[in-house]
PDB file of C-alpha atoms in Angstrom:
ATOM      1  CA  MET V  30       2.165 -49.426  25.071  1.00 44.00           C
ATOM      2  CA  SER V  31      -0.214 -47.970  24.280  1.00 47.00           C
ATOM      3  CA  ARG V  32       1.402 -44.359  25.079  1.00 45.00           C
ATOM      4  CA  LYS V  33       4.204 -45.449  22.759  1.00 44.00           C
ATOM      5  CA  GLN V  34       1.504 -46.277  19.471  1.00 43.00           C
ATOM      6  CA  HIS V  35      -0.378 -42.675  20.792  1.00 41.00           C
ATOM      7  CA  HIS V  36       2.993 -41.023  20.715  1.00 41.00           C
ATOM      8  CA  PHE V  37       4.113 -42.669  17.730  1.00 38.00           C
ATOM      9  CA  LYS V  38       0.813 -41.959  15.755  1.00 41.00           C
ATOM     10  CA  GLY V  39       1.176 -38.413  16.834  1.00 41.00           C
ATOM     11  CA  ALA V  40       4.622 -38.256  15.440  1.00 42.00           C
ATOM     12  CA  GLU V  41       3.621 -39.706  11.942  1.00 43.00           C
ATOM     13  CA  VAL V  42       0.244 -37.127  11.608  1.00 41.00           C
ATOM     14  CA  SER V  43       2.443 -33.869  12.724  1.00 59.00           C
ATOM     15  CA  CYS V  44       5.266 -35.021   9.626  1.00 67.00           C
ATOM     16  CA  CYS V  45       2.490 -35.146   7.427  1.00 68.00           C
ATOM     17  CA  VAL V  46       0.823 -31.588   8.491  1.00 63.00           C
ATOM     18  CA  LYS V  47       4.591 -30.223   8.292  1.00 65.00           C
ATOM     19  CA  TYR V  48       5.159 -31.557   5.004  1.00 70.00           C
ATOM     20  CA  PHE V  49       1.741 -30.603   3.522  1.00 70.00           C
ATOM     21  CA  LEU V  50       2.072 -26.904   5.019  1.00 70.00           C
ATOM     22  CA  PHE V  51       5.984 -27.101   4.023  1.00 73.00           C
ATOM     23  CA  GLY V  52       4.403 -27.415   0.276  1.00 76.00           C
ATOM     24  CA  PHE V  53       1.409 -25.192   0.895  1.00 74.00           C
ATOM     25  CA  ASN V  54       3.631 -22.318   1.812  1.00 76.00           C
ATOM     26  CA  ILE V  55       6.493 -23.140  -1.168  1.00 81.00           C
ATOM     27  CA  ILE V  56       3.548 -22.255  -3.571  1.00 81.00           C
ATOM     28  CA  PHE V  57       2.170 -19.404  -1.149  1.00 78.00           C
ATOM     29  CA  TRP V  58       5.896 -17.858  -0.970  1.00 83.00           C
ATOM     30  CA  LEU V  59       6.550 -18.397  -5.262  1.00 86.00           C
ATOM     31  CA  LEU V  60       3.507 -16.907  -5.601  1.00 85.00           C
ATOM     32  CA  GLY V  61       4.633 -13.751  -3.863  1.00 83.00           C
ATOM     33  CA  ALA V  62       8.148 -13.853  -5.362  1.00 86.00           C
ATOM     34  CA  ALA V  63       6.015 -13.473  -8.656  1.00 87.00           C
ATOM     35  CA  PHE V  64       3.505 -10.831  -7.928  1.00 84.00           C
ATOM     36  CA  LEU V  65       6.745  -8.987  -5.857  1.00 83.00           C
ATOM     37  CA  ALA V  66       9.053  -9.483  -9.200  1.00 86.00           C
ATOM     38  CA  ILE V  67       6.143  -8.259 -11.619  1.00 83.00           C
ATOM     39  CA  GLY V  68       5.254  -4.665  -9.624  1.00 79.00           C
ATOM     40  CA  LEU V  69       9.237  -3.885  -9.414  1.00 81.00           C
ATOM     41  CA  TRP V  70       9.390  -5.156 -12.984  1.00 81.00           C
ATOM     42  CA  ALA V  71       6.647  -1.910 -13.566  1.00 75.00           C
ATOM     43  CA  TRP V  72       8.224   0.220 -11.353  1.00 72.00           C
ATOM     44  CA  ALA V  73      11.704   0.124 -13.152  1.00 73.00           C
ATOM     45  CA  GLU V  74       9.819   0.482 -16.750  1.00 69.00           C
ATOM     46  CA  LYS V  75       8.275   3.336 -15.525  1.00 64.00           C
ATOM     47  CA  GLY V  76      11.457   4.931 -14.465  1.00 60.00           C
ATOM     48  CA  VAL V  77       9.457   5.092 -10.465  1.00 57.00           C
ATOM     49  CA  LEU V  78      12.567   2.629  -9.250  1.00 50.00           C
ATOM     50  CA  SER V  79      15.324   5.683 -10.374  1.00 50.00           C
ATOM     51  CA  ASN V  80      13.171   7.970  -8.758  1.00 52.00           C
ATOM     52  CA  ILE V  81      11.101   7.048  -5.873  1.00 48.00           C
ATOM     53  CA  SER V  82       9.570  10.800  -5.823  1.00 49.00           C
ATOM     54  CA  SER V  83       7.617   9.869  -8.322  1.00 48.00           C
ATOM     55  CA  ILE V  84       6.119   7.502  -7.093  1.00 48.00           C
ATOM     56  CA  THR V  85       3.627  10.441  -5.235  1.00 50.00           C
ATOM     57  CA  ASP V  86       3.414  12.444  -8.426  1.00 51.00           C
ATOM     58  CA  LEU V  87       0.361  10.530  -9.531  1.00 52.00           C
ATOM     59  CA  GLY V  88      -2.784  11.615  -8.540  1.00 54.00           C
ATOM     60  CA  GLY V  89      -4.751   8.799  -8.995  1.00 57.00           C
ATOM     61  CA  PHE V  90      -4.371   5.194  -8.219  1.00 64.00           C
ATOM     62  CA  ASP V  91      -1.352   3.092  -9.560  1.00 68.00           C
ATOM     63  CA  PRO V  92      -2.130  -0.511  -9.977  1.00 70.00           C
ATOM     64  CA  VAL V  93       1.437  -1.789  -9.066  1.00 75.00           C
ATOM     65  CA  TRP V  94       0.899  -1.181  -5.754  1.00 78.00           C
ATOM     66  CA  LEU V  95      -1.160  -4.102  -5.553  1.00 77.00           C
ATOM     67  CA  PHE V  96       1.108  -6.368  -7.076  1.00 81.00           C
ATOM     68  CA  ILE V  97       4.031  -4.854  -4.275  1.00 83.00           C
ATOM     69  CA  VAL V  98       1.862  -5.046  -1.331  1.00 84.00           C
ATOM     70  CA  VAL V  99       0.505  -8.212  -1.733  1.00 83.00           C
ATOM     71  CA  GLY V 100       3.700 -10.228  -3.101  1.00 84.00           C
ATOM     72  CA  GLY V 101       5.241  -8.651  -0.028  1.00 85.00           C
ATOM     73  CA  VAL V 102       3.035 -10.035   2.444  1.00 84.00           C
ATOM     74  CA  MET V 103       2.454 -12.958   0.463  1.00 82.00           C
ATOM     75  CA  PHE V 104       6.672 -13.908   0.413  1.00 84.00           C
ATOM     76  CA  ILE V 105       7.153 -12.958   3.882  1.00 83.00           C
ATOM     77  CA  LEU V 106       4.303 -14.989   5.078  1.00 81.00           C
ATOM     78  CA  GLY V 107       5.017 -17.860   2.639  1.00 80.00           C
ATOM     79  CA  PHE V 108       8.837 -17.568   3.563  1.00 81.00           C
ATOM     80  CA  ALA V 109       7.936 -18.082   7.366  1.00 79.00           C
ATOM     81  CA  GLY V 110       5.305 -20.884   6.418  1.00 76.00           C
ATOM     82  CA  CYS V 111       7.622 -22.541   4.727  1.00 78.00           C
ATOM     83  CA  ILE V 112      10.577 -22.021   7.294  1.00 78.00           C
ATOM     84  CA  GLY V 113       8.710 -22.566  10.068  1.00 74.00           C
ATOM     85  CA  ALA V 114       7.473 -25.608   9.175  1.00 71.00           C
ATOM     86  CA  LEU V 115      10.212 -27.170   7.823  1.00 73.00           C
ATOM     87  CA  ARG V 116      12.289 -26.717  10.823  1.00 74.00           C
ATOM     88  CA  GLU V 117       9.029 -26.894  13.109  1.00 70.00           C
ATOM     89  CA  ASN V 118      10.732 -23.351  14.052  1.00 72.00           C
ATOM     90  CA  THR V 119       7.582 -22.211  16.495  1.00 74.00           C
ATOM     91  CA  PHE V 120       8.458 -18.126  16.831  1.00 78.00           C
ATOM     92  CA  LEU V 121       8.120 -18.285  12.894  1.00 75.00           C
ATOM     93  CA  LEU V 122       4.517 -20.883  12.958  1.00 72.00           C
ATOM     94  CA  LYS V 123       2.909 -18.247  15.877  1.00 75.00           C
ATOM     95  CA  PHE V 124       4.222 -15.371  13.378  1.00 77.00           C
ATOM     96  CA  PHE V 125       2.467 -16.933  10.798  1.00 75.00           C
ATOM     97  CA  SER V 126      -0.987 -17.682  12.515  1.00 74.00           C
ATOM     98  CA  VAL V 127      -1.191 -14.815  14.395  1.00 77.00           C
ATOM     99  CA  PHE V 128      -0.192 -12.749  10.726  1.00 78.00           C
ATOM    100  CA  LEU V 129      -2.482 -14.017   9.106  1.00 75.00           C
ATOM    101  CA  GLY V 130      -5.597 -14.129  11.809  1.00 75.00           C
ATOM    102  CA  LEU V 131      -4.998 -10.586  11.537  1.00 79.00           C
ATOM    103  CA  ILE V 132      -5.834 -10.377   7.916  1.00 76.00           C
ATOM    104  CA  PHE V 133      -8.770 -12.446   8.543  1.00 76.00           C
ATOM    105  CA  PHE V 134      -9.702 -10.030  11.353  1.00 78.00           C
ATOM    106  CA  LEU V 135      -9.459  -6.906   9.494  1.00 77.00           C
ATOM    107  CA  GLU V 136     -10.675  -8.199   6.255  1.00 72.00           C
ATOM    108  CA  LEU V 137     -14.348  -9.797   8.440  1.00 76.00           C
ATOM    109  CA  THR V 138     -14.172  -6.165   9.858  1.00 80.00           C
ATOM    110  CA  ALA V 139     -13.806  -4.401   6.620  1.00 75.00           C
ATOM    111  CA  GLY V 140     -16.898  -6.839   5.369  1.00 74.00           C
ATOM    112  CA  ILE V 141     -19.247  -6.065   8.137  1.00 79.00           C
ATOM    113  CA  LEU V 142     -18.468  -2.236   7.799  1.00 77.00           C
ATOM    114  CA  ALA V 143     -19.205  -2.698   4.369  1.00 71.00           C
ATOM    115  CA  PHE V 144     -22.220  -3.647   4.544  1.00 75.00           C
ATOM    116  CA  VAL V 145     -23.096  -1.130   7.778  1.00 79.00           C
ATOM    117  CA  PHE V 146     -22.316   1.753   5.750  1.00 79.00           C
ATOM    118  CA  LYS V 147     -22.942   0.784   1.886  1.00 77.00           C
ATOM    119  CA  ASP V 148     -23.835   4.984   1.853  1.00 80.00           C
ATOM    120  CA  TRP V 149     -20.434   5.811   2.560  1.00 80.00           C
ATOM    121  CA  ILE V 150     -18.744   2.850   0.772  1.00 77.00           C
ATOM    122  CA  LYS V 151     -20.584   4.398  -2.282  1.00 78.00           C
ATOM    123  CA  ASP V 152     -19.306   7.893  -1.971  1.00 81.00           C
ATOM    124  CA  GLN V 153     -15.832   7.007  -1.229  1.00 80.00           C
ATOM    125  CA  LEU V 154     -15.910   4.732  -4.448  1.00 79.00           C
ATOM    126  CA  ASN V 155     -17.302   7.850  -5.975  1.00 82.00           C
ATOM    127  CA  PHE V 156     -14.367   9.362  -5.600  1.00 83.00           C
ATOM    128  CA  PHE V 157     -12.117   7.528  -5.812  1.00 82.00           C
ATOM    129  CA  ILE V 158     -13.317   7.052  -9.621  1.00 84.00           C
ATOM    130  CA  ASN V 159     -13.916  10.282 -10.595  1.00 85.00           C
ATOM    131  CA  ASN V 160     -10.160  11.479  -8.607  1.00 84.00           C
ATOM    132  CA  ASN V 161      -8.536   8.858 -11.346  1.00 86.00           C
ATOM    133  CA  VAL V 162     -10.800   9.455 -14.236  1.00 90.00           C
ATOM    134  CA  LYS V 163      -8.501  13.310 -13.914  1.00 89.00           C
ATOM    135  CA  ALA V 164      -5.240  10.915 -13.678  1.00 86.00           C
ATOM    136  CA  TYR V 165      -6.352   9.058 -17.163  1.00 90.00           C
ATOM    137  CA  ARG V 166      -3.399   9.890 -19.432  1.00 87.00           C
ATOM    138  CA  ASP V 167      -1.226  10.365 -15.902  1.00 83.00           C
ATOM    139  CA  ASP V 168      -0.016   6.485 -16.266  1.00 80.00           C
ATOM    140  CA  ILE V 169      -0.307   4.059 -18.072  1.00 82.00           C
ATOM    141  CA  ASP V 170      -1.374   0.899 -15.905  1.00 81.00           C
ATOM    142  CA  LEU V 171      -3.838   3.493 -14.392  1.00 84.00           C
ATOM    143  CA  GLN V 172      -5.094   4.254 -18.223  1.00 90.00           C
ATOM    144  CA  ASN V 173      -5.308   0.295 -18.628  1.00 88.00           C
ATOM    145  CA  LEU V 174      -7.161  -1.020 -15.593  1.00 87.00           C
ATOM    146  CA  ILE V 175      -9.917   2.162 -16.359  1.00 91.00           C
ATOM    147  CA  ASP V 176     -10.160   1.091 -19.514  1.00 94.00           C
ATOM    148  CA  PHE V 177     -10.670  -2.988 -18.512  1.00 92.00           C
ATOM    149  CA  ALA V 178     -13.286  -1.579 -16.479  1.00 91.00           C
ATOM    150  CA  GLN V 179     -15.659   0.098 -18.903  1.00 93.00           C
ATOM    151  CA  GLU V 180     -14.815  -2.530 -21.451  1.00 93.00           C
ATOM    152  CA  TYR V 181     -16.077  -5.041 -19.017  1.00 92.00           C
ATOM    153  CA  TRP V 182     -18.918  -3.581 -16.892  1.00 92.00           C
ATOM    154  CA  SER V 183     -20.168  -1.626 -20.294  1.00 94.00           C
ATOM    155  CA  CYS V 184     -19.784   1.535 -18.667  1.00 94.00           C
ATOM    156  CA  CYS V 185     -18.097   5.454 -19.260  1.00 94.00           C
ATOM    157  CA  GLY V 186     -17.007   7.173 -15.960  1.00 91.00           C
ATOM    158  CA  ALA V 187     -18.730   7.024 -12.257  1.00 89.00           C
ATOM    159  CA  HIS V 188     -21.679   8.361 -13.103  1.00 90.00           C
ATOM    160  CA  GLY V 189     -21.596   8.630 -17.352  1.00 92.00           C
ATOM    161  CA  PRO V 190     -19.695   9.842 -19.838  1.00 94.00           C
ATOM    162  CA  ASN V 191     -20.151  13.796 -18.539  1.00 93.00           C
ATOM    163  CA  ASP V 192     -17.623  12.957 -15.984  1.00 94.00           C
ATOM    164  CA  TRP V 193     -14.930  13.087 -18.440  1.00 95.00           C
ATOM    165  CA  ASN V 194     -14.918  16.455 -18.326  1.00 94.00           C
ATOM    166  CA  LEU V 195     -13.285  16.315 -15.220  1.00 93.00           C
ATOM    167  CA  ASN V 196     -10.443  15.303 -17.106  1.00 93.00           C
ATOM    168  CA  ILE V 197      -7.716  18.022 -18.998  1.00 93.00           C
ATOM    169  CA  TYR V 198      -7.623  16.398 -22.015  1.00 94.00           C
ATOM    170  CA  PHE V 199     -11.318  15.278 -22.639  1.00 95.00           C
ATOM    171  CA  ASN V 200     -13.298  18.497 -20.714  1.00 93.00           C
ATOM    172  CA  CYS V 201     -15.364  20.490 -23.339  1.00 93.00           C
ATOM    173  CA  THR V 202     -13.843  24.344 -22.421  1.00 91.00           C
ATOM    174  CA  ASP V 203     -13.112  26.656 -24.492  1.00 89.00           C
ATOM    175  CA  SER V 204      -9.668  26.409 -23.929  1.00 91.00           C
ATOM    176  CA  ASN V 205      -9.373  23.017 -24.402  1.00 92.00           C
ATOM    177  CA  PRO V 206      -6.750  22.443 -27.641  1.00 92.00           C
ATOM    178  CA  SER V 207      -6.547  18.928 -26.820  1.00 92.00           C
ATOM    179  CA  ARG V 208      -8.509  16.595 -29.857  1.00 92.00           C
ATOM    180  CA  GLU V 209     -10.015  14.593 -27.395  1.00 93.00           C
ATOM    181  CA  ARG V 210     -12.276  17.662 -27.054  1.00 93.00           C
ATOM    182  CA  CYS V 211     -15.908  16.761 -25.670  1.00 94.00           C
ATOM    183  CA  GLY V 212     -14.444  13.340 -25.993  1.00 94.00           C
ATOM    184  CA  VAL V 213     -14.216   9.605 -24.399  1.00 95.00           C
ATOM    185  CA  PRO V 214     -12.109   7.097 -24.299  1.00 95.00           C
ATOM    186  CA  PHE V 215     -12.700   4.533 -26.877  1.00 94.00           C
ATOM    187  CA  SER V 216     -13.443   1.883 -23.462  1.00 94.00           C
ATOM    188  CA  CYS V 217     -16.618   3.707 -23.905  1.00 95.00           C
ATOM    189  CA  CYS V 218     -17.422   2.645 -27.110  1.00 94.00           C
ATOM    190  CA  VAL V 219     -19.726   0.453 -27.993  1.00 92.00           C
ATOM    191  CA  LYS V 220     -18.315  -2.019 -30.067  1.00 87.00           C
ATOM    192  CA  ASP V 221     -19.191  -3.244 -33.856  1.00 80.00           C
ATOM    193  CA  PRO V 222     -19.017  -6.732 -34.388  1.00 78.00           C
ATOM    194  CA  ALA V 223     -17.979  -6.264 -37.664  1.00 77.00           C
ATOM    195  CA  GLU V 224     -14.919  -4.220 -36.941  1.00 78.00           C
ATOM    196  CA  ASP V 225     -11.646  -6.444 -37.334  1.00 77.00           C
ATOM    197  CA  VAL V 226      -9.581  -3.125 -36.116  1.00 82.00           C
ATOM    198  CA  LEU V 227      -9.647  -1.399 -32.901  1.00 82.00           C
ATOM    199  CA  ASN V 228     -11.008   1.966 -33.052  1.00 87.00           C
ATOM    200  CA  THR V 229      -8.996   4.196 -30.657  1.00 88.00           C
ATOM    201  CA  GLN V 230     -11.370   7.385 -31.982  1.00 90.00           C
ATOM    202  CA  CYS V 231     -14.522   6.309 -31.719  1.00 91.00           C
ATOM    203  CA  GLY V 232     -15.152   8.532 -28.591  1.00 92.00           C
ATOM    204  CA  TYR V 233     -13.756  11.755 -30.488  1.00 93.00           C
ATOM    205  CA  ASP V 234     -16.379  14.793 -29.780  1.00 92.00           C
ATOM    206  CA  VAL V 235     -19.362  12.624 -29.694  1.00 94.00           C
ATOM    207  CA  ARG V 236     -20.356  14.593 -26.355  1.00 93.00           C
ATOM    208  CA  LEU V 237     -21.244  17.162 -29.062  1.00 91.00           C
ATOM    209  CA  GLN V 238     -24.558  14.948 -29.803  1.00 90.00           C
ATOM    210  CA  GLY V 239     -27.326  14.786 -27.138  1.00 87.00           C
ATOM    211  CA  GLU V 240     -27.902  12.268 -25.157  1.00 84.00           C
ATOM    212  CA  LEU V 241     -29.641   9.625 -27.259  1.00 86.00           C
ATOM    213  CA  ASP V 242     -27.493   9.980 -30.056  1.00 89.00           C
ATOM    214  CA  GLN V 243     -25.015   9.247 -27.660  1.00 91.00           C
ATOM    215  CA  GLN V 244     -26.575   6.029 -26.728  1.00 90.00           C
ATOM    216  CA  LYS V 245     -25.476   4.914 -30.549  1.00 89.00           C
ATOM    217  CA  TYR V 246     -21.505   5.467 -30.211  1.00 92.00           C
ATOM    218  CA  ILE V 247     -21.309   5.114 -26.306  1.00 94.00           C
ATOM    219  CA  TYR V 248     -21.881   3.658 -23.302  1.00 94.00           C
ATOM    220  CA  THR V 249     -23.879   5.729 -21.444  1.00 93.00           C
ATOM    221  CA  LYS V 250     -24.069   4.210 -17.743  1.00 93.00           C
ATOM    222  CA  GLY V 251     -21.751   4.845 -14.872  1.00 92.00           C
ATOM    223  CA  CYS V 252     -19.213   2.655 -13.829  1.00 90.00           C
ATOM    224  CA  VAL V 253     -20.617   2.447 -10.077  1.00 87.00           C
ATOM    225  CA  GLY V 254     -24.012   1.793 -10.694  1.00 89.00           C
ATOM    226  CA  GLN V 255     -22.833  -1.665 -13.552  1.00 91.00           C
ATOM    227  CA  PHE V 256     -20.209  -2.801 -10.622  1.00 87.00           C
ATOM    228  CA  GLU V 257     -23.370  -2.772  -7.992  1.00 85.00           C
ATOM    229  CA  LYS V 258     -25.835  -4.556 -10.571  1.00 88.00           C
ATOM    230  CA  TRP V 259     -22.880  -7.099 -11.602  1.00 86.00           C
ATOM    231  CA  LEU V 260     -22.461  -7.484  -8.023  1.00 80.00           C
ATOM    232  CA  GLN V 261     -26.351  -8.130  -7.416  1.00 79.00           C
ATOM    233  CA  ASP V 262     -26.533 -10.814 -10.675  1.00 82.00           C
ATOM    234  CA  ASN V 263     -23.117 -12.269  -8.729  1.00 77.00           C
ATOM    235  CA  LEU V 264     -23.588 -12.382  -5.591  1.00 72.00           C
ATOM    236  CA  ILE V 265     -23.633 -16.388  -4.805  1.00 75.00           C
ATOM    237  CA  ILE V 266     -20.347 -16.531  -6.915  1.00 75.00           C
ATOM    238  CA  VAL V 267     -19.262 -13.375  -4.874  1.00 65.00           C
ATOM    239  CA  ALA V 268     -19.805 -14.806  -1.815  1.00 67.00           C
ATOM    240  CA  GLY V 269     -18.540 -18.098  -2.463  1.00 71.00           C
ATOM    241  CA  ILE V 270     -15.477 -16.717  -2.887  1.00 69.00           C
ATOM    242  CA  PHE V 271     -15.157 -14.425  -0.131  1.00 65.00           C
ATOM    243  CA  VAL V 272     -16.246 -17.335   2.314  1.00 67.00           C
ATOM    244  CA  GLY V 273     -13.533 -20.098   0.841  1.00 67.00           C
ATOM    245  CA  ILE V 274     -11.048 -18.029   1.559  1.00 63.00           C
ATOM    246  CA  ALA V 275     -12.191 -17.416   4.458  1.00 62.00           C
ATOM    247  CA  LEU V 276     -12.187 -20.606   5.144  1.00 63.00           C
ATOM    248  CA  LEU V 277      -8.748 -21.255   3.879  1.00 63.00           C
ATOM    249  CA  GLN V 278      -7.488 -19.237   6.148  1.00 58.00           C
ATOM    250  CA  VAL V 279      -8.646 -20.437   8.767  1.00 62.00           C
ATOM    251  CA  ARG V 280      -7.576 -24.074   7.723  1.00 62.00           C
ATOM    252  CA  THR V 281      -4.840 -22.783   7.795  1.00 62.00           C
ATOM    253  CA  MET V 282      -4.178 -20.929  10.724  1.00 58.00           C
ATOM    254  CA  LEU V 283      -5.764 -24.521  12.479  1.00 60.00           C
ATOM    255  CA  MET V 284      -3.059 -26.282  10.641  1.00 59.00           C
ATOM    256  CA  LYS V 285       0.042 -24.245  11.569  1.00 56.00           C
ATOM    257  CA  MET V 286      -1.499 -24.554  15.323  1.00 56.00           C
ATOM    258  CA  ASP V 287      -1.027 -28.493  15.136  1.00 55.00           C
ATOM    259  CA  PRO V 288       2.838 -28.418  15.060  1.00 52.00           C
ATOM    260  CA  LEU V 289       3.045 -26.295  17.907  1.00 50.00           C
ATOM    261  CA  VAL V 290       0.799 -27.872  20.221  1.00 48.00           C
ATOM    262  CA  HIS V 291       2.461 -30.969  19.522  1.00 49.00           C
ATOM    263  CA  THR V 292       5.495 -29.750  21.079  1.00 47.00           C
ATOM    264  CA  SER V 293       4.306 -28.581  23.856  1.00 45.00           C
ATOM    265  CA  TRP V 294       2.802 -31.898  24.469  1.00 42.00           C
ATOM    266  CA  THR V 295       5.639 -33.611  23.496  1.00 46.00           C
ATOM    267  CA  GLY V 296       7.888 -31.126  25.528  1.00 47.00           C
TER     268      GLY V 296
END
């Protein structure tokens, strides 16, 4: 009698876990589908889907890649989790658990390497930002991303405004015919609270002035230093988010293993 009660209780728990996992993965799957749809729509708007070779033409980072890759991974994992939990398909549940475990391991490895090789990471960040400064006008999504970063962190360039010499439109060479010569993007400008309309020409010719005069009109600190300062000021929040994500992944993997263990036990 006790064996039957124990078996019934195990089946009831397994049923609750199954439908909870199904609901969780439906949300995960729909979010992945939304990310993927946004990424594909953005590429369609830029004509990438009609000319796939243009993916490699951009010299900098295309933010749409984040939506495509993250959305694709979430879509596949969510689909496997939904079907695996609903149909109690051990292959799909194992696939989900192994893939999620691999992502967790990669995140853990990346965190350790970032802590150990801080100087190398900083050099790579400098290279990444400067490379995207060069491609600022090449892609509207990249341009919006750089503008957001410079406005949010009150910075300009990787190390300072002169990094914009790397861009063909903003460099100070005599051969540069651009009206933006020796200037910076509007996102480098110190905002005037009294202005209701955004002045997109506020950075024109500003680097022709001395550094002290520049400080009146634009941010003169680099984004690398400002980003490091932001991390230090928000270390507890950032660490809490990463720990929370890690615990959620571990919890999900353990819950995924429950139907597998129960299936093998009842078998």
